[in-house]
Coordinates of C-alpha atoms in Angstrom, one line a residue:
X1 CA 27.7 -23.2 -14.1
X2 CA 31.0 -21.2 -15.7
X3 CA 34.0 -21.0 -14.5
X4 CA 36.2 -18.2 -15.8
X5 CA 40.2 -17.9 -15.6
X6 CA 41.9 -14.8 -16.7
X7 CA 45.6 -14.9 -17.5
X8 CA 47.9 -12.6 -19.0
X9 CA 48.5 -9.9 -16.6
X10 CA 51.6 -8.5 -15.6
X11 CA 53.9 -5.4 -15.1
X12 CA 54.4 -3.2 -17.9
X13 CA 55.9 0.1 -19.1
X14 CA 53.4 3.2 -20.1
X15 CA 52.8 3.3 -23.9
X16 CA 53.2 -0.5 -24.0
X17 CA 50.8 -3.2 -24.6
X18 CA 49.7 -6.7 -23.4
X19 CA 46.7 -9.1 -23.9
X20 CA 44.6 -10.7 -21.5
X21 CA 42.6 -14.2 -21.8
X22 CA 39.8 -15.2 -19.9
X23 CA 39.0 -18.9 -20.7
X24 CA 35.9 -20.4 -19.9
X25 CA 34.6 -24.0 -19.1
X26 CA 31.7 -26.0 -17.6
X27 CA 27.9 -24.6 -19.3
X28 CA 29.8 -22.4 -22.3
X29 CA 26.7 -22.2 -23.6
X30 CA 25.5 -20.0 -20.5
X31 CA 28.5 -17.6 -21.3
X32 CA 26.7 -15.8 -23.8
X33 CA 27.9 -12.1 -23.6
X34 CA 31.5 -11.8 -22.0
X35 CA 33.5 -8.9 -20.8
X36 CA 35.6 -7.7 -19.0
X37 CA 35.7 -5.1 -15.4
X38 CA 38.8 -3.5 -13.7
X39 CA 39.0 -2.5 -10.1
X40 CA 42.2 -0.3 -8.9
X41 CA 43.1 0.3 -5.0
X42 CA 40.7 2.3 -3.4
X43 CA 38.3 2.2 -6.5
X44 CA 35.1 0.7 -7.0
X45 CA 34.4 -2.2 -9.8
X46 CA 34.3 -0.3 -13.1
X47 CA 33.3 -1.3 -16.7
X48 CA 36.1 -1.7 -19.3
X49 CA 34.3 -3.4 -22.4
X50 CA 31.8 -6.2 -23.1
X51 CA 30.7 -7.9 -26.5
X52 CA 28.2 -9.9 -27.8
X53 CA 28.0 -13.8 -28.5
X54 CA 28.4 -13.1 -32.2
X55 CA 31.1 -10.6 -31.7
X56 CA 28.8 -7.8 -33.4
X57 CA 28.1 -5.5 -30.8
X58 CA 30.9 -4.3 -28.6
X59 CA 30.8 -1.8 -25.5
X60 CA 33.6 -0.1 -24.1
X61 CA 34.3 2.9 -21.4
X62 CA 35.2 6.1 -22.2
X63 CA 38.3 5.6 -20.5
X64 CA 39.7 3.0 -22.8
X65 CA 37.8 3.8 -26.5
X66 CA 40.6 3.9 -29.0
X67 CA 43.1 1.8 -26.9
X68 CA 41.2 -1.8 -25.8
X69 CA 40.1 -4.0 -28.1
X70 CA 37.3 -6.6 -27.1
X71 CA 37.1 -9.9 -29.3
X72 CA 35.9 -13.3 -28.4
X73 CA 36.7 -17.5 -30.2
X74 CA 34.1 -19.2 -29.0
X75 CA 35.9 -22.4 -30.8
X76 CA 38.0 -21.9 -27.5
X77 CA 35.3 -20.6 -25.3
X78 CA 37.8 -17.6 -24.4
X79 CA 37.8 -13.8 -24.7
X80 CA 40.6 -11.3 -24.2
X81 CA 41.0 -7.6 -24.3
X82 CA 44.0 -6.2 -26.0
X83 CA 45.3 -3.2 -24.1
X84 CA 47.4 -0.6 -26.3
X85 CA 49.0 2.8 -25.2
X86 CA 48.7 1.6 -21.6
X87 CA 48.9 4.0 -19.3
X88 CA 49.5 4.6 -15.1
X89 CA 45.9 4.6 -14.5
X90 CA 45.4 1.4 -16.1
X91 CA 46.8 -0.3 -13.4
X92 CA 44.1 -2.9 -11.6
X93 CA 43.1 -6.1 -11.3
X94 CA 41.4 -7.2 -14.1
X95 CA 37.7 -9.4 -14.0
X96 CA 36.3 -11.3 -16.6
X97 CA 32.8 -11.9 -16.5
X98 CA 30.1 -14.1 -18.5
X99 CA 26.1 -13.5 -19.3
X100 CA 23.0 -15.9 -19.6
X101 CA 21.6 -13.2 -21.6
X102 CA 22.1 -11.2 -24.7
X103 CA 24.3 -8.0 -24.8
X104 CA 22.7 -4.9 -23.6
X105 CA 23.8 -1.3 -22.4
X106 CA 23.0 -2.5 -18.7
X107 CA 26.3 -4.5 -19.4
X108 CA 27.9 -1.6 -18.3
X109 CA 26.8 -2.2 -14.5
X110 CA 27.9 -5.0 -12.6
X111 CA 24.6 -6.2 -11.3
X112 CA 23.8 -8.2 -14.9
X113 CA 26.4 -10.6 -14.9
X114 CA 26.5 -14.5 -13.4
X115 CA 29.5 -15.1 -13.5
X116 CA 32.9 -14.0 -12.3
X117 CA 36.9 -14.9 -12.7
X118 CA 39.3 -14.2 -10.1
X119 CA 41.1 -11.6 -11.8
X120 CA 44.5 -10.6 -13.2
X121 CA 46.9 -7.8 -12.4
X122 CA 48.2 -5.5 -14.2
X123 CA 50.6 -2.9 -13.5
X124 CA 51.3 -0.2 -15.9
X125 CA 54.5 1.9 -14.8
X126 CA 55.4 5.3 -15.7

């Protein structure tokens, strides 16, 4: 089993930044590809980025290319997602999630992953 804890969310102006964690502990070892999902009010889940256990391949949404930034230390079994140029329709609560298996394009769904955190809010205002 993995457990996942994201941290770092909060309120913050449009055209700011902020940096979330997700740390992970019990089977590590199982958290093989990471990433991370948003879900606003009203919306569905969506995919924001994933990346691989050796940090080589990265995926991110169309929505966030050029702005997010995916990276992962496994020394700390932890993963975060630095947001820049934030902006109103950022705002969600933020999921990390963790993968038995390698990274593919089906990261991009929700159905692959085992693992779930309980989320983090962010708030971008205008």
């Amino acid at each position: 089993q993995v457990q996942l804890v994201e941290s770092g969310g909060k309120l913050v102006q449009a055209g700011g930044s902020l940096r979330l964690s997700c740390a992970a502990s019990g089977t590590t070892s199982s958290a093989r590809s990471m990433g991370w999902f948003r879900q606003a009010p009203s919306k569905e889940r969506e995919f924001v980025a994933a990346i691989s256990w050796n940090g080589q391949m990265t995926y991110y949404a169309d929505s966030v290319k050029g702005r997010f930034t995916i990276s992962r230390d496994n020394a700390k079994s932890s993963v975060f997602l630095q947001m820049s140029n934030l902006k109103p329709e950022d705002t969600a609560t933020y999921y990390c999630a963790a993968d038995r298996s390698t990274l593919t394009a089906r990261a991009m769904g929700t159905s692959q992953w085992d693992y779930w955190g309980q989320g983090t809010k962010v708030t971008v205002s205008s």
